[in-house]
mmCIF file with all atom_site columns, C-alpha atoms in Angstrom:
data_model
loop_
_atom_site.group_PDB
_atom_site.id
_atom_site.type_symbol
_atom_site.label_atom_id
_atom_site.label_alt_id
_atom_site.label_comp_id
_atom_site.label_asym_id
_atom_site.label_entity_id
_atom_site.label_seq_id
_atom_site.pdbx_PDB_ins_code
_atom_site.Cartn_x
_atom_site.Cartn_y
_atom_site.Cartn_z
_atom_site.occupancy
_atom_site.B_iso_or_equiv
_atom_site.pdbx_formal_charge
_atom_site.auth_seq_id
_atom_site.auth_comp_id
_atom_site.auth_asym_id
_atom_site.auth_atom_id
_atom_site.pdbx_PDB_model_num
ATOM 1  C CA . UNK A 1 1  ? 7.378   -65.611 -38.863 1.00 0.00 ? 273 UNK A CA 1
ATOM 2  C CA . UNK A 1 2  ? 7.239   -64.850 -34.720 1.00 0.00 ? 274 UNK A CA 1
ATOM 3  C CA . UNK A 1 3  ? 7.832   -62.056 -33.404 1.00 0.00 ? 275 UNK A CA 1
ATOM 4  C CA . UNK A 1 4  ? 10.299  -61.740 -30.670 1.00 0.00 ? 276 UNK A CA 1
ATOM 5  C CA . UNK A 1 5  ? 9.135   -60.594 -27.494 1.00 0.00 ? 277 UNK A CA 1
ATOM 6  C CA . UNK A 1 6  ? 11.566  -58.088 -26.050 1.00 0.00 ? 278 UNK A CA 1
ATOM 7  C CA . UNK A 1 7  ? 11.153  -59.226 -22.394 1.00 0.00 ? 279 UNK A CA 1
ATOM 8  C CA . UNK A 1 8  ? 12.218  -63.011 -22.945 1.00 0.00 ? 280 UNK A CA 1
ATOM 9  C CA . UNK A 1 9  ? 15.774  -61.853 -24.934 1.00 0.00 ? 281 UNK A CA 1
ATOM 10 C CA . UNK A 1 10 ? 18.677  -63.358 -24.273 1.00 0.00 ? 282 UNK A CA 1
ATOM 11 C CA . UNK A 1 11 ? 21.753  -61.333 -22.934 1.00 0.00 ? 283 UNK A CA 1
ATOM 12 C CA . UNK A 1 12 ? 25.118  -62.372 -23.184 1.00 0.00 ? 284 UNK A CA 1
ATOM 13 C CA . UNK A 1 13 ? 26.928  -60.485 -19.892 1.00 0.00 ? 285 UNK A CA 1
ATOM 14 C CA . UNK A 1 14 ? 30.175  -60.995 -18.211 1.00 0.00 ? 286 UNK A CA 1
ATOM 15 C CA . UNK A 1 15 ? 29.991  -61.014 -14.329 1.00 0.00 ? 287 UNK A CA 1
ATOM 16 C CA . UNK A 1 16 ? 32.687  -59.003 -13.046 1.00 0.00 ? 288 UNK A CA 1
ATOM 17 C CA . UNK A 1 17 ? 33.420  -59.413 -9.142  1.00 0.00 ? 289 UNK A CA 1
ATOM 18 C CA . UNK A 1 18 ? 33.866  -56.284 -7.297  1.00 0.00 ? 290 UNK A CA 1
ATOM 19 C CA . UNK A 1 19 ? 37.002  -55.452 -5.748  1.00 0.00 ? 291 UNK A CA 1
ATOM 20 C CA . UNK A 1 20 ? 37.857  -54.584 -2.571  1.00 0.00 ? 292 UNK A CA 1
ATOM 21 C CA . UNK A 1 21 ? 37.615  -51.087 -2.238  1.00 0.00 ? 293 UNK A CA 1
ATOM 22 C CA . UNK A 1 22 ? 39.034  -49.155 0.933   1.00 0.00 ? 294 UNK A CA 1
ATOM 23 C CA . UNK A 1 23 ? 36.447  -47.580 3.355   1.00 0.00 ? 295 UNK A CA 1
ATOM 24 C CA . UNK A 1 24 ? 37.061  -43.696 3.095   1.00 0.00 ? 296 UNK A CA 1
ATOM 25 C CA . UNK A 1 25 ? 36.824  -42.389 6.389   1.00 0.00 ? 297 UNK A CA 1
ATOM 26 C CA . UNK A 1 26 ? 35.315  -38.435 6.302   1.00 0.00 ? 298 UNK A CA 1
ATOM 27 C CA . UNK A 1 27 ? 35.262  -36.329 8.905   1.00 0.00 ? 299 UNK A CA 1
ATOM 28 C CA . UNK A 1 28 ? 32.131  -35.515 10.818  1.00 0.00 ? 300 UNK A CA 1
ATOM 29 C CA . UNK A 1 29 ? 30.929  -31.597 9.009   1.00 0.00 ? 301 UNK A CA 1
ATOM 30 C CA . UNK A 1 30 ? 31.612  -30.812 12.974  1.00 0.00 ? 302 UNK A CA 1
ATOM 31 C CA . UNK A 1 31 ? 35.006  -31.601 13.435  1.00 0.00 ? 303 UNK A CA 1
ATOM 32 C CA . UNK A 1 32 ? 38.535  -31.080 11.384  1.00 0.00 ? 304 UNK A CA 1
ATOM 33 C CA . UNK A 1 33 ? 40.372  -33.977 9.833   1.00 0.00 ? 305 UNK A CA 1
ATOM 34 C CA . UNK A 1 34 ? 42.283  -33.978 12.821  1.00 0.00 ? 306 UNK A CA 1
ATOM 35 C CA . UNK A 1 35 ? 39.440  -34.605 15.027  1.00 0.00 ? 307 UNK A CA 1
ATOM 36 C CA . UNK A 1 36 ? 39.093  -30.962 16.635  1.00 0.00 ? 308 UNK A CA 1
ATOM 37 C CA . UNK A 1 37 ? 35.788  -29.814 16.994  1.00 0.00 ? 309 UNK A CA 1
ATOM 38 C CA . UNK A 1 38 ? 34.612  -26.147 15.170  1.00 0.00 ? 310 UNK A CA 1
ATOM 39 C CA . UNK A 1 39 ? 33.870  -23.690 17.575  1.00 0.00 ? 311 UNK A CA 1
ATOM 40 C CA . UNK A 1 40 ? 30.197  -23.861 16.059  1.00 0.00 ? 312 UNK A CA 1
ATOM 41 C CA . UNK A 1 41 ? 29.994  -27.212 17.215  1.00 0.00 ? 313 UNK A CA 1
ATOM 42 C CA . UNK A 1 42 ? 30.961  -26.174 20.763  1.00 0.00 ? 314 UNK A CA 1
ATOM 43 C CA . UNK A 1 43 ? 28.891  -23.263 21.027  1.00 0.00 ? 315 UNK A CA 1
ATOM 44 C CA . UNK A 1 44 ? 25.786  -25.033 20.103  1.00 0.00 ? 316 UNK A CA 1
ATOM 45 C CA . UNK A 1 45 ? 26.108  -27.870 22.591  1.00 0.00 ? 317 UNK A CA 1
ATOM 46 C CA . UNK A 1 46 ? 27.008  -25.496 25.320  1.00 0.00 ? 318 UNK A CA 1
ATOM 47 C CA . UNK A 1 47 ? 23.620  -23.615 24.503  1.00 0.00 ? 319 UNK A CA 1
ATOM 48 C CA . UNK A 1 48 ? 21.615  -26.989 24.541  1.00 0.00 ? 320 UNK A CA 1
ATOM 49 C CA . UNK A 1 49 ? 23.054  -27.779 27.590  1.00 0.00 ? 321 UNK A CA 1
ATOM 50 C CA . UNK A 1 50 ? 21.937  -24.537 29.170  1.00 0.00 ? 322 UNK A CA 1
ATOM 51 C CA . UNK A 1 51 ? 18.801  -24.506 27.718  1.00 0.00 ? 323 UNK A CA 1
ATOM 52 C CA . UNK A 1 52 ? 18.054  -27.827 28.850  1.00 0.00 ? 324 UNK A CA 1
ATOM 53 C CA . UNK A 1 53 ? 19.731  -27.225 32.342  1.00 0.00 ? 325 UNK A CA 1
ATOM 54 C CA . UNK A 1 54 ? 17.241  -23.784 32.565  1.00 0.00 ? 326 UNK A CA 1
ATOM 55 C CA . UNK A 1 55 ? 14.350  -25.985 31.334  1.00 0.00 ? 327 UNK A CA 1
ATOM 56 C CA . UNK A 1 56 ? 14.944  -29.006 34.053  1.00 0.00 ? 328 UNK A CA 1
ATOM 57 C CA . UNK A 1 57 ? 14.797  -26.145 37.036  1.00 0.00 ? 329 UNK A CA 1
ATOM 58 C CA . UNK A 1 58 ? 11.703  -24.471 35.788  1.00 0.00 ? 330 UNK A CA 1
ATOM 59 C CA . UNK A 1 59 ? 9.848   -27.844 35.519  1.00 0.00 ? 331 UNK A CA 1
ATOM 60 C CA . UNK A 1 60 ? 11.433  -29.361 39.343  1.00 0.00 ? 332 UNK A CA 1
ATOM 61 C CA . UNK A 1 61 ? 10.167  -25.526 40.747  1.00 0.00 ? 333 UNK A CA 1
ATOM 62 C CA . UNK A 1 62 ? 13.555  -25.119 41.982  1.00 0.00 ? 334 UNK A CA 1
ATOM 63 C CA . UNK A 1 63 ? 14.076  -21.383 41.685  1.00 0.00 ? 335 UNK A CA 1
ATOM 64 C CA . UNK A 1 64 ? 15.017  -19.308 38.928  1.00 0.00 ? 336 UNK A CA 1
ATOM 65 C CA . UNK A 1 65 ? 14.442  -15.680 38.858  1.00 0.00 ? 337 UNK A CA 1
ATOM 66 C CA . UNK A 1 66 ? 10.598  -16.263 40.085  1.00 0.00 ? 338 UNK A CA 1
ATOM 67 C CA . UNK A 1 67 ? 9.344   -18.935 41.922  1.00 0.00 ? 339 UNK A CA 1
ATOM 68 C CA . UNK A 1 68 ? 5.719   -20.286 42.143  1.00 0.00 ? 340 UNK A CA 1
ATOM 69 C CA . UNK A 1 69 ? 4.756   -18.460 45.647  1.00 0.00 ? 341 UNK A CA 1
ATOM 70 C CA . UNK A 1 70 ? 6.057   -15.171 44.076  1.00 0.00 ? 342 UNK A CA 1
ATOM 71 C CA . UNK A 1 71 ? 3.906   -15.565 41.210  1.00 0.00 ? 343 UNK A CA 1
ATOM 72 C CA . UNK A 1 72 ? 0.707   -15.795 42.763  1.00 0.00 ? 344 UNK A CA 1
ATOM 73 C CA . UNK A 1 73 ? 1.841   -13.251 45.063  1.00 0.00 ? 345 UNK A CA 1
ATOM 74 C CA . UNK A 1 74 ? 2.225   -10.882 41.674  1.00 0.00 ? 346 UNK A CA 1
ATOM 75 C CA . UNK A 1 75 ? -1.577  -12.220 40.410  1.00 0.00 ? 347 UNK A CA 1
ATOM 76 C CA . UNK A 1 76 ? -3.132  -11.534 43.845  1.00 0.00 ? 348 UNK A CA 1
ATOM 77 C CA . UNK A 1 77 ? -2.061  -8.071  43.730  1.00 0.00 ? 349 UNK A CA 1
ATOM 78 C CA . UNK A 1 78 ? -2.877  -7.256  40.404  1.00 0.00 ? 350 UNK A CA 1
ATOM 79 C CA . UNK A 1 79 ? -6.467  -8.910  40.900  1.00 0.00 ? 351 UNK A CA 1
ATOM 80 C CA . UNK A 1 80 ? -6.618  -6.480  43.813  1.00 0.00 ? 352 UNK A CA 1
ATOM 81 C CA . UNK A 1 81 ? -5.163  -3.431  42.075  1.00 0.00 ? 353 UNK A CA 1
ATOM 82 C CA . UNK A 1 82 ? -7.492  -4.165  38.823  1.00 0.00 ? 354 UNK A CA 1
ATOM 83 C CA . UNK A 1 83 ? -10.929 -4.471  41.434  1.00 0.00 ? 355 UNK A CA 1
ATOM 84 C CA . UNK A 1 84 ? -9.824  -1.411  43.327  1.00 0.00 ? 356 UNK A CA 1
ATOM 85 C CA . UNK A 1 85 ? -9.456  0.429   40.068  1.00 0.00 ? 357 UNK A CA 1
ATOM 86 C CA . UNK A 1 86 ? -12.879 -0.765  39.139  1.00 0.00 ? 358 UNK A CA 1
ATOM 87 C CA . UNK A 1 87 ? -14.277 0.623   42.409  1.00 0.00 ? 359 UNK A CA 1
ATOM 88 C CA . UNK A 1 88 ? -12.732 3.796   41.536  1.00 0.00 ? 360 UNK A CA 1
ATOM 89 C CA . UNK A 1 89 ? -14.691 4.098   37.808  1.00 0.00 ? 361 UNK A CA 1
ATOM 90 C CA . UNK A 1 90 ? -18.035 2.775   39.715  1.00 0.00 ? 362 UNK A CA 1
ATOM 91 C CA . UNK A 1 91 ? -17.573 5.705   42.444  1.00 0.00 ? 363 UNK A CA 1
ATOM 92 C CA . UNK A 1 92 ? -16.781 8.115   39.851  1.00 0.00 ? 364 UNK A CA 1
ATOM 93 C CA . UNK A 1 93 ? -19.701 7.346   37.358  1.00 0.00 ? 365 UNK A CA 1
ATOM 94 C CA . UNK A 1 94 ? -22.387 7.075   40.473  1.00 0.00 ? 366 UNK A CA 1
ATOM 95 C CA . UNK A 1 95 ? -20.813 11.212  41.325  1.00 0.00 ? 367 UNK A CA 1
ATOM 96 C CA . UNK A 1 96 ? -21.680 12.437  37.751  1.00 0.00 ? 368 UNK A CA 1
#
């Protein structure tokens, strides 16, 4: 008597061919069926475009609401206002 290994069985299938289906066309989770775009769609590539369009200019040195010449003007005087203040304590601790 032999025992049957269960990996070398012999199965008995039918091979069924698959039939044509139609591709199902969905709708981007962005847009309507109709194609429209949601108004969350919009707003969020309107933002990207601004924040990339603010992002460009900073990096070119192009302007914006400070400029590089402005900013070191701002450090300069705040390196000067911060050793003057210093001066100040230095004079006052040498009077006591």
């Amino acid at each position: 008597m032999t025992e049957k290994d269960p990996d070398k069985e012999i199965l008995d299938a039918e091979l069924v061919e698959e039939s044509p289906t139609a591709p199902i066309d969905v709708p981007e989770p962005d847009y309507s069926e109709g194609g429209v775009p949601s108004f969350d769609h919009v707003r969020d590539r309107i933002e990207q475009r601004y924040t990339t369009s603010l992002g460009s200019t900073e990096l070119a040195g192009l302007g914006g609401k400070e400029d590089v010449a402005s900013l070191d003007k701002k450090i300069a005087d705040r390196d000067k206002a911060a050793k003057d203040k210093l001066a100040e304590i230095r004079r006052a601790m040498r009077e006591q």
